[in-house]
Backbone as a ProteinNet text record, in pm:
[ID]
protein_1_A
[PRIMARY]
KGIAKGLEINEPITSPTFTLVNEHRGRIPLYHFDLYRLDDYTALYDIGYEEYFYDEGVCAIEWPERLGPLLPKERLEVIIQKGEKEDERVILFKDFGRRYEELLKEMGQ
[TERTIARY]
24110.3	24229.4	24325.5	24270.7	24354.9	24432.8	24370.6	24440.3	24555.6	24529.8	24633.6	24749.8	24718.8	24824.3	24910.7	24846.1	24920.1	25006.2	24968	25044.5	25145.7	25160.4	25255.8	25227.8	25099.8	25058.7	25042.6	25116.1	25119.4	25032.2	24971.2	24886.6	24745.5	24668.2	24529.4	24446.1	24361.3	24275.6	24132.4	24074.9	23935.5	23862.5	23732.7	23652.1	23641.4	23652.9	23640.5	23494.3	23428.8	23284.5	23241.7	23315.8	23273.9	23357.4	23446.5	23519.1	23500.8	23538.4	23523	23636.8	23756.3	23872	23972.8	24031.2	24146.8	24264.7	24379.6	24501.8	24592.9	24650.5	24742.4	24867.1	24983.3	25110.6	25170.1	25210.8	25275.9	25366.7	25378.1	25457.9	25411.8	25281.1	25219.4	25100.6	25056.2	24948.3	24815.1	24737.9	24600.9	24508.9	24411.8	24311.8	24178.2	24128.7	24007.3	23891.2	23799.6	23682.6	23560.1	23478.7	23346.8	23247	23170.5	23081.1	22936.9	22914.4	22777.9	22704.9	22772.3	22709	22717.1	22770	22783.8	22648.3	22598.6	22469.5	22482.8	22595	22613.6	22759	22779.1	22915.6	23001.9	22942.9	23023.8	23105.5	23069.9	23149.7	23290.5	23308	23440.6	23536.9	23484	23570.8	23644.1	23578	23636.9	23758.1	23763.9	23879	23982.6	23960.6	24056	24060.3	23944	23932.6	24026.5	24052.9	24137.1	24277.5	24327.7	24461.3	24464.8	24356	24348	24324.1	24225.5	24183.8	24290.8	24367.4	24462.1	24606.7	24629.7	24762	24811.5	24929.3	24985	24940	24855.2	24808.3	24688.6	24633.3	24514.9	24398.6	24286.8	24164	24069.9	24033.9	23931.3	23808.2	23699.2	23582.3	23459.8	23406.9	23279.6	23168.1	23060.7	22947.6	22989.8	23061.3	23109.8	22998.8	22878.6	22769.3	22734.9	22777	22749.6	22843.4	22939.6	23030.7	22965.3	22855.8	22790.3	22887.9	22895	22982.1	23131.3	23167.1	23308.7	23371.5	23289.3	23341.1	23435.7	23562.5	23657.3	23611.3	23628.5	23590.2	23678.1	23806.4	23898.2	23915.7	23882.3	23888.6	23879.2	23910.4	23891.5	23791.4	23680	23580.4	23601.7	23601.6	23612.5	23480.2	23408.4	23276.8	23288.8	23251.1	23259.1	23117.3	23088.9	22955.1	22964.3	22854.4	22849	22849.7	22918.1	22920.6	22809.8	22818.8	22717.8	22724.6	22845.5	22863.2	22869	22839.6	22835	22966.6	23078.7	23208.9	23276.7	23203.2	23258.5	23227.2	23324.7	23306.4	23348.7	23277.3	23309.5	23357.3	23473.9	23530.7	23530.5	23467.8	23458.9	23533.2	23597	23667.8	23604.6	23588.6	23533.9	23622.3	23678.7	23770.5	23698.1	23742.6	23696.4	23821.1	23855.5	23974.2	24085.8	24168.3	24275.2	24373.8	24410.2	24506.3	24458	24330.2	24276.7	24246.3	24218	24203.2	24335.7	24444.9	24577.6	24612.8	24577.1	24605	24535.6	24410.2	24338.1	24398.6	24447.4	24515	24639.1	24714.6	24834.6	24799.8	24684.6	24640.4	24581.6	24562.4	24508.7	24358.4	24291.5	24144.5	24085.3
27660.5	27739.8	27666.3	27586.5	27508	27401.2	27340	27239.9	27307.1	27423	27495.5	27532.4	27574.8	27610.2	27488.4	27373.4	27250.6	27205.4	27244.8	27209.4	27317.2	27417.1	27526.9	27607.5	27633.1	27717.2	27858.6	27951.5	28087.5	28186.3	28143.6	28233.7	28238.1	28341.1	28347.6	28230.6	28175.3	28063.3	28114.5	28098.2	28136.3	28019	28016.2	27909	27928	27819.8	27828.4	27838.8	27946.5	27960.9	27953.5	28016.1	28020.1	27929.8	27852.9	27748.2	27621.9	27509.3	27385	27362.2	27410.6	27378.3	27492.9	27517.9	27606.6	27519.9	27547.3	27474.1	27564.3	27506.7	27580.4	27494.6	27557.7	27486.5	27513.4	27405.3	27413.1	27292.4	27241.4	27121.1	27009	26993.2	26909.6	26989.3	26961.8	27041.6	27023.5	27130.7	27128.3	27163	27076.4	27098.7	27119.9	27242	27280.1	27285.5	27190.6	27181.2	27238.8	27312	27354.2	27308.6	27206	27144.2	27191.3	27297.7	27345.9	27372.6	27432.1	27467.8	27356.7	27242.4	27131.2	27064.5	27069.8	27008.8	26861.8	26826.7	26690.7	26650.6	26543.6	26502.5	26474.5	26445.8	26414.8	26535.7	26656.5	26775.3	26763.8	26681.1	26663.3	26591.7	26516.1	26453	26559.8	26672.3	26779.4	26843.6	26843.1	26903.7	26799.3	26672.5	26567.5	26539	26517.9	26500.9	26394.1	26288.4	26178.4	26225.9	26323.8	26376.4	26443.8	26500.8	26562.3	26456.7	26371.8	26276.5	26173.1	26133.9	26024.1	26070.4	26199.6	26258.3	26245.4	26292.6	26287.3	26404.9	26490.7	26605.9	26573.2	26677.4	26666.5	26732.3	26662.3	26718.9	26752.9	26879.5	26923.8	26953.1	26879.8	26886.4	26931.3	27046.7	27092.5	27034.9	26987.5	26923.7	26793.5	26703.2	26579.6	26487.6	26499.7	26412.8	26436	26546.6	26575.6	26500.9	26429	26349.5	26223.4	26181.1	26058.6	25942	25864.6	25746.7	25779.2	25905.7	25943.4	25959	25957.1	25969.5	25852.9	25882.1	25772.9	25682.1	25553	25456.3	25473.6	25500	25523.7	25673.8	25722.9	25866.4	25894.1	26015.9	26064.2	26178.2	26163.8	26270.2	26352.5	26483.1	26577.4	26652.3	26636.5	26697.8	26809.8	26930.1	27046.2	27087.9	27087.5	27122.6	27241.9	27312.8	27422.4	27364	27433.6	27392.2	27460.3	27449.8	27511	27663.7	27717.7	27862.7	27905.8	28032.3	28085.7	28065.7	28086	28076.6	27941.1	27843.2	27710.6	27614.9	27529.9	27428.3	27292.7	27190.1	27052.2	26985.3	26922.9	26858.3	26708.2	26636.4	26490.7	26432	26317.1	26247.8	26111.2	26072.9	25941.4	25879.8	25762.6	25698.3	25596.7	25590.5	25490.4	25428.8	25309.5	25242.2	25237	25136.3	25108.7	25225.2	25287.6	25398.9	25507.6	25541.4	25649.2	25602.5	25475.6	25418.9	25432.3	25397.6	25409	25554.9	25643.2	25785.1	25837.9	25799.6	25844.8	25787	25663.5	25605.6	25686.7	25726.3	25806.9	25942.6	25996	26126	26114.3	25990.7	25971	25979.6	25950.5	25956.7	25827
16958.8	16982.5	17074.7	17166.1	17255.3	17181	17081.5	16999.7	16926.6	16866.9	16793.7	16885.7	17005.9	17101.3	17131.8	17152.8	17179.7	17063	16941.9	16822.2	16784.9	16874	16856.4	16729.9	16704.9	16592.5	16646.7	16588.5	16641.2	16564.3	16455.8	16377	16435.4	16403	16451.5	16397.7	16482.2	16443.6	16433.6	16315.7	16294.6	16231.6	16249.4	16192	16041.1	15965.4	15819.4	15776.4	15815.1	15797	15650.9	15561	15420.8	15330.9	15390.3	15319.1	15401.5	15347	15422.7	15520.6	15486.2	15570.6	15570.8	15686.9	15702	15742.8	15683.6	15717.1	15798.9	15904.2	15990.5	16010.1	16001.5	16017	16153.9	16217.4	16347.1	16360.6	16482.5	16506.3	16414	16401.2	16298	16244.2	16121.1	16062.4	16135.3	16137.8	16188.5	16072.4	16047	15943.4	16013.7	16007.8	16080	15981.3	15994.2	15906.9	15977	15902.4	15949.6	15843.6	15875.1	15777	15790	15864.9	15887.4	15755.8	15659.9	15532.7	15428.6	15464.7	15370.2	15349.4	15226.5	15194.7	15159	15098	15047.8	15071.6	15146.4	15181	15058.6	14943.7	14825	14779	14823.7	14790.8	14848.2	14949.4	15009.3	14915.6	14820.2	14720.6	14640.1	14613.6	14532.8	14599	14730.1	14799.2	14839.5	14802.1	14836.7	14985.2	15043.8	15189.5	15244.2	15165.5	15215.4	15250.3	15174.4	15203.1	15339.8	15381.7	15514.4	15622.5	15600.5	15703.8	15735.8	15635.9	15655.5	15646.8	15661.2	15667.8	15812.2	15838.3	15973.7	16059.4	16006.7	16082.2	16169.3	16229.6	16314.9	16241.9	16233.3	16176.9	16291.1	16300	16394.8	16310	16336.1	16248.2	16326.8	16289	16344.3	16257.7	16320.4	16252.6	16183.4	16251.8	16188.1	16139.6	16195.2	16151.2	16004	15947.3	15806.1	15712.6	15768.9	15686.9	15632.3	15692.9	15647.7	15650.8	15542.8	15540.8	15533.3	15517.7	15511.6	15649.7	15754.7	15890.7	15918.6	15950.6	15975.2	16089.1	16069.6	16173.3	16296.6	16274.3	16385.6	16400.5	16520.6	16544.4	16694.3	16729.8	16866.1	16858.9	16927.1	16930.6	17056.8	17038.7	17149.2	17153.7	17262.3	17276.9	17379.5	17338.9	17427.2	17462.4	17591.9	17640.1	17734.7	17747.6	17844.4	17984.8	18073.7	18213.2	18291.7	18422.4	18508.9	18505.6	18494.3	18487.5	18340.9	18316.3	18179.3	18104.1	18173.2	18107.7	18129	18175.6	18204	18089.2	18054	17951.2	18007	17965.3	18000.6	17872.6	17878.1	17760.3	17782.9	17691.4	17696.4	17577.4	17598.7	17492	17471.6	17346	17312.9	17205.3	17237	17143.2	17055.4	16931.6	16835.7	16774.3	16816.9	16765.6	16868.2	16852	16948.4	16963.4	16851.3	16856.3	16951.9	16944.3	17026.5	17168	17184.2	17318.3	17393.4	17325	17385.6	17414.5	17323.1	17342.9	17468.3	17487.5	17607	17734.2	17727.4	17844.1	17878.8	17774.6	17797	17857.3	17819.3	17870.6	18010.6	18057.9	18191.5	18199	18088.9	18085	18134.3
[MASK]
+++++++++++++++++++++++++++++++++++++++++++++++++++++++++++++++++++++++++++++++++++++++++++++++++++++++++++++

């Protein structure tokens, strides 16, 4: 929801539990993937995953390890962990590729 807010998306954001992807329009598109129910990454060919992954939008992917060899080599991983308190979260960023390395530098990471 924080990503959507930053992209100026004003519609409700819900997880695409029974579909692979929800699309949201804002300043730039947000493509929210939930791959929990994905048994075989080749099913992503049927939805044209490349149009999402290599578009100018942002892909937020839950369960990215299910992408297998389709996981982009260049990416920014956002890891959300529970904090010490019940309502506390720790957010970690991990860059893969120069573009995302530069982005994290700009963000002050």
